[in-house]
Tab-separated table of C-alpha atoms in Angstrom:
chain	number	residue	atom	x	y	z
S	572	MET	CA	101.972	99.608	110.487
S	573	SER	CA	105.236	98.054	111.656
S	574	LEU	CA	105.232	94.260	111.698
S	575	THR	CA	107.677	92.374	113.958
S	576	PRO	CA	108.652	88.646	113.517
S	577	ILE	CA	106.850	86.168	115.751
S	578	PRO	CA	107.579	82.370	116.199
S	579	VAL	CA	105.930	79.886	113.798
S	580	PRO	CA	103.191	78.080	115.722
S	581	PRO	CA	103.958	74.345	116.228
S	582	ILE	CA	101.110	72.941	114.070
S	583	GLY	CA	99.760	74.339	110.918
S	584	PHE	CA	97.178	73.404	108.368
S	585	GLY	CA	98.409	72.946	104.846
S	586	LEU	CA	96.429	73.968	101.654
S	587	TYR	CA	98.435	71.855	99.257
S	588	LEU	CA	96.374	69.575	97.015
S	589	ILE	CA	93.023	70.829	98.291
S	590	ALA	CA	90.811	71.368	95.225
S	591	ALA	CA	89.724	75.016	94.867
S	592	ASP	CA	86.088	74.195	95.192
S	593	ARG	CA	86.649	72.585	98.536
S	594	THR	CA	89.032	74.978	99.986
S	595	TYR	CA	86.490	77.426	101.561
S	596	GLU	CA	84.850	74.547	103.427
S	597	CYS	CA	88.150	73.000	104.576
S	598	VAL	CA	89.590	76.251	105.859
S	599	MET	CA	86.500	77.080	107.729
S	600	ASN	CA	86.419	73.597	109.244
S	601	ALA	CA	90.064	73.984	110.193
S	602	LEU	CA	89.412	77.305	111.844
S	603	ARG	CA	86.516	75.801	113.817
S	604	ALA	CA	88.818	72.946	114.847
S	605	GLY	CA	91.215	75.460	116.306
S	606	TYR	CA	93.961	75.781	113.600
S	607	ARG	CA	95.371	79.296	113.269
S	608	HIS	CA	98.578	78.577	111.317
S	609	PHE	CA	97.861	78.118	107.580
S	610	ASP	CA	100.435	77.244	104.999
S	611	SER	CA	99.626	78.514	101.502
S	612	ALA	CA	101.403	79.085	98.110
S	613	SER	CA	100.528	80.550	94.824
S	614	PHE	CA	101.223	77.210	93.315
S	615	TYR	CA	98.357	75.609	95.286
S	616	LYS	CA	95.857	77.553	93.101
S	617	ASN	CA	93.394	77.938	95.989
S	618	GLU	CA	94.397	81.198	97.722
S	619	ALA	CA	91.321	83.219	96.692
S	620	GLN	CA	88.996	80.479	98.167
S	621	ALA	CA	91.141	80.426	101.348
S	622	GLY	CA	90.980	84.135	101.495
S	623	ASN	CA	87.165	84.086	101.336
S	624	ALA	CA	87.210	81.747	104.364
S	625	PHE	CA	89.579	83.890	106.352
S	626	GLU	CA	87.454	86.989	105.558
S	627	ALA	CA	84.220	85.254	106.613
S	628	TRP	CA	85.833	83.998	109.864
S	629	LEU	CA	87.086	87.362	110.739
S	630	ARG	CA	83.712	89.127	110.043
S	631	SER	CA	81.720	86.431	111.870
S	632	ASP	CA	82.913	87.503	115.315
S	633	PRO	CA	85.023	90.618	115.158
S	634	GLU	CA	85.368	90.742	118.954
S	635	ASN	CA	86.877	87.272	119.295
S	636	ASN	CA	88.306	86.461	115.802
S	637	LYS	CA	91.261	88.683	115.160
S	638	ARG	CA	93.829	88.906	112.318
S	639	ASP	CA	96.677	88.681	114.801
S	640	ASP	CA	95.289	85.304	115.997
S	641	LEU	CA	96.288	83.935	112.594
S	642	PHE	CA	99.734	82.976	111.232
S	643	ILE	CA	99.597	82.894	107.412
S	644	VAL	CA	102.400	81.728	105.289
S	645	GLY	CA	102.748	82.346	101.461
S	646	LYS	CA	105.221	81.296	98.853
S	647	VAL	CA	106.323	82.416	95.436
S	648	TRP	CA	106.615	79.714	92.790
S	649	THR	CA	109.536	78.822	90.502
S	650	THR	CA	108.027	80.341	87.337
S	651	GLU	CA	108.015	83.827	88.907
S	652	ILE	CA	111.328	83.259	90.580
S	653	VAL	CA	112.896	82.582	87.148
S	654	ALA	CA	110.969	85.549	85.564
S	655	GLY	CA	112.721	87.989	87.851
S	656	ALA	CA	112.088	90.605	90.551
S	657	SER	CA	108.975	92.291	89.066
S	658	ALA	CA	107.155	88.866	88.686
S	659	VAL	CA	108.142	87.897	92.248
S	660	ARG	CA	106.717	91.113	93.681
S	661	ALA	CA	103.570	90.794	91.576
S	662	SER	CA	103.074	87.207	92.790
S	663	PHE	CA	103.529	88.430	96.402
S	664	GLU	CA	100.940	91.183	95.949
S	665	LYS	CA	98.392	88.913	94.183
S	666	SER	CA	98.676	86.291	96.912
S	667	LEU	CA	98.268	88.993	99.630
S	668	SER	CA	95.146	90.291	97.854
S	669	ASP	CA	93.665	86.836	97.240
S	670	LEU	CA	94.131	85.821	100.879
S	671	LYS	CA	92.488	89.010	102.177
S	672	ILE	CA	94.717	89.055	105.305
S	673	GLY	CA	96.354	92.375	105.108
S	674	PHE	CA	99.866	91.046	105.647
S	675	PHE	CA	101.850	87.767	105.771
S	676	ASP	CA	103.356	86.349	108.896
S	677	MET	CA	105.893	84.528	106.790
S	678	PHE	CA	106.596	84.640	103.065
S	679	MET	CA	108.913	82.031	101.462
S	680	ILE	CA	110.945	81.296	98.406
S	681	HIS	CA	109.265	77.988	97.461
S	682	TRP	CA	112.299	76.396	95.800
S	683	PRO	CA	115.936	77.458	95.445
S	684	VAL	CA	116.041	77.797	91.678
S	685	PRO	CA	119.702	77.875	90.731
S	686	GLY	CA	120.835	81.269	89.578
S	687	HIS	CA	117.518	82.952	90.510
S	688	HIS	CA	116.538	82.304	94.051
S	689	THR	CA	118.865	84.962	95.588
S	690	GLY	CA	117.373	87.597	93.284
S	691	ALA	CA	113.953	86.634	94.260
S	692	TYR	CA	114.718	86.993	97.879
S	693	LEU	CA	116.273	90.307	97.278
S	694	ALA	CA	113.088	91.504	95.487
S	695	LEU	CA	111.200	90.877	98.830
S	696	VAL	CA	113.412	92.269	101.528
S	697	ASP	CA	111.668	95.618	101.522
S	698	LYS	CA	108.429	93.869	102.374
S	699	VAL	CA	109.726	92.872	105.765
S	700	GLY	CA	108.119	94.939	108.513
S	701	THR	CA	105.418	96.425	106.234
S	702	GLU	CA	103.718	93.545	104.327
S	703	THR	CA	105.307	90.504	105.948
S	704	ARG	CA	106.644	89.899	109.363
S	705	ALA	CA	109.458	87.728	108.001
S	706	LEU	CA	110.925	85.892	105.008
S	707	GLY	CA	111.685	82.268	104.845
S	708	VAL	CA	112.867	79.547	102.504
S	709	SER	CA	111.547	76.141	101.440
S	710	ASN	CA	113.260	73.007	100.243
S	711	TYR	CA	116.794	74.465	100.742
S	712	SER	CA	120.000	72.617	101.294
S	713	ALA	CA	122.786	74.157	103.437
S	714	ALA	CA	124.556	75.082	100.131
S	715	ASP	CA	121.462	76.868	98.867
S	716	TYR	CA	121.234	78.739	102.137
S	717	ASP	CA	124.917	79.763	101.966
S	718	GLU	CA	124.524	80.901	98.418
S	719	LEU	CA	121.468	83.083	99.437
S	720	VAL	CA	123.054	84.686	102.407
S	721	ALA	CA	126.260	85.461	100.429
S	722	GLY	CA	124.151	87.647	98.210
S	723	LEU	CA	122.671	89.682	101.107
S	724	GLU	CA	124.013	92.950	102.196
S	725	GLU	CA	124.832	93.639	105.883
S	726	GLY	CA	121.652	94.520	107.735
S	727	MET	CA	119.292	92.797	105.391
S	728	PRO	CA	116.864	90.417	106.991
S	729	ARG	CA	117.928	86.739	106.975
S	730	PRO	CA	115.590	83.875	106.530
S	731	ALA	CA	113.679	83.191	109.696
S	732	CYS	CA	112.503	79.718	108.784
S	733	CYS	CA	113.146	76.724	106.438
S	734	GLN	CA	110.327	74.379	105.478
S	735	MET	CA	111.231	70.902	104.291
S	736	GLU	CA	109.845	67.360	104.289
S	737	VAL	CA	110.330	65.789	107.810
S	738	SER	CA	109.043	62.547	109.212
S	739	PRO	CA	110.568	59.365	110.910
S	740	TYR	CA	111.040	58.169	107.385
S	741	MET	CA	112.578	61.368	106.076
S	742	TRP	CA	114.788	62.551	108.918
S	743	ARG	CA	117.800	64.809	107.977
S	744	ALA	CA	119.223	65.611	111.412
S	745	THR	CA	122.343	67.304	110.028
S	746	LEU	CA	120.305	69.660	107.905
S	747	VAL	CA	117.808	70.389	110.631
S	748	ASP	CA	120.635	71.196	112.975
S	749	PHE	CA	122.252	73.445	110.299
S	750	PHE	CA	119.238	75.673	110.061
S	751	LYS	CA	118.642	75.706	113.835
S	752	ASN	CA	122.201	76.773	114.346
S	753	LYS	CA	121.481	79.698	112.059
S	754	GLY	CA	118.794	80.767	114.484
S	755	MET	CA	115.973	79.610	112.141
S	756	GLN	CA	112.864	77.557	112.823
S	757	VAL	CA	112.387	74.372	110.856
S	758	VAL	CA	108.880	73.499	109.663
S	759	GLY	CA	108.216	69.901	108.367
S	760	TYR	CA	105.670	68.941	105.795
S	761	LYS	CA	104.375	65.509	104.764
S	762	PRO	CA	104.672	64.048	108.375
S	763	LEU	CA	102.379	61.326	107.336
S	764	GLY	CA	103.925	60.576	104.015
S	765	ARG	CA	100.640	61.621	102.394
S	766	GLY	CA	98.985	58.863	104.448
S	767	LYS	CA	101.157	56.027	103.275
S	768	ARG	CA	103.033	55.719	106.596
S	769	LEU	CA	99.792	55.243	108.580
S	770	ALA	CA	99.728	51.532	107.548
S	771	GLU	CA	103.192	50.803	108.887
S	772	ASP	CA	103.233	48.057	111.407
S	773	LYS	CA	105.760	49.949	113.637
S	774	VAL	CA	103.584	53.060	113.582
S	775	LYS	CA	100.458	50.995	114.341
S	776	GLY	CA	102.303	49.324	117.233
S	777	VAL	CA	103.367	52.627	118.815
S	778	ALA	CA	99.828	53.993	118.450
S	779	ALA	CA	98.260	50.934	120.068
S	780	LYS	CA	100.746	51.153	122.999
S	781	CYS	CA	100.237	54.939	123.520
S	782	GLY	CA	96.523	54.837	123.085
S	783	GLY	CA	96.652	57.465	120.197
S	784	THR	CA	96.126	57.355	116.459
S	785	GLU	CA	98.819	56.647	113.839
S	786	ALA	CA	98.644	60.243	112.726
S	787	GLN	CA	99.160	61.519	116.217
S	788	VAL	CA	102.255	59.280	116.626
S	789	LEU	CA	103.904	60.592	113.475
S	790	ILE	CA	103.082	64.235	114.183
S	791	ARG	CA	104.238	63.912	117.811
S	792	TRP	CA	107.539	62.430	116.619
S	793	VAL	CA	108.233	65.470	114.416
S	794	LEU	CA	107.309	67.919	117.176
S	795	SER	CA	109.594	65.997	119.646
S	796	LYS	CA	112.493	66.822	117.387
S	797	GLY	CA	111.875	70.633	117.759
S	798	VAL	CA	110.339	70.845	114.308
S	799	GLU	CA	107.024	72.601	113.592
S	800	VAL	CA	104.716	70.548	111.497
S	801	ILE	CA	102.242	71.104	108.691
S	802	CYS	CA	99.234	68.725	108.564
S	803	LYS	CA	96.562	68.437	105.941
S	804	THR	CA	93.176	66.639	105.630
S	805	THR	CA	89.874	67.375	103.950
S	806	ASN	CA	88.122	65.175	106.533
S	807	GLU	CA	86.732	67.410	109.224
S	808	ALA	CA	86.719	64.595	111.816
S	809	ARG	CA	90.475	64.151	111.403
S	810	MET	CA	91.217	67.743	111.864
S	811	ARG	CA	90.726	67.498	115.592
């Protein structure tokens, strides 16, 4: 099987801070609500439960529910990044096995651990095209990116995406432009500030004027900047 990179879908469902015993239910609800882009990581400690949901969804209607309909992101955590190439590769394989998805659409270096993140990336380059469509980075600065790319040989796959916190209250236009100018997509997490920004008077005012919800206003703002967005809720009604 040869995997080719595809664009990151504009809206994804994040698995961060979802308790393991609620993950299966939440992922199934998200799939029923129409989500197909899921943001996972070994650090979240719920990949096996998410994998059970993906497997159940795919088996429930094989004619209509296809693996290629999904866009699944994984990440390797700092502990394994520091431990070295073998640990990074083992983490990749465990996540892939736990998620029961056959391949990743994007696999990321979760944090740019100084002195180690380039080695972690290099440990994964041979996965591109066979076990992941592309590699990406998360929480990187411009300097981190430059350090990483300086360690890559000509012809090696470059990061296709950078994930970072993005919201109207955490807007880093220069950094977003930096990555876009490298031909990368930018994916924003915490668009709602973990719910804290929903109570802001300005957000409430815009929502009232537009006839939408506060969450819709904040998510739409991020999308309007050309940034894909990761949302998360355990409330089924709020997924829609």
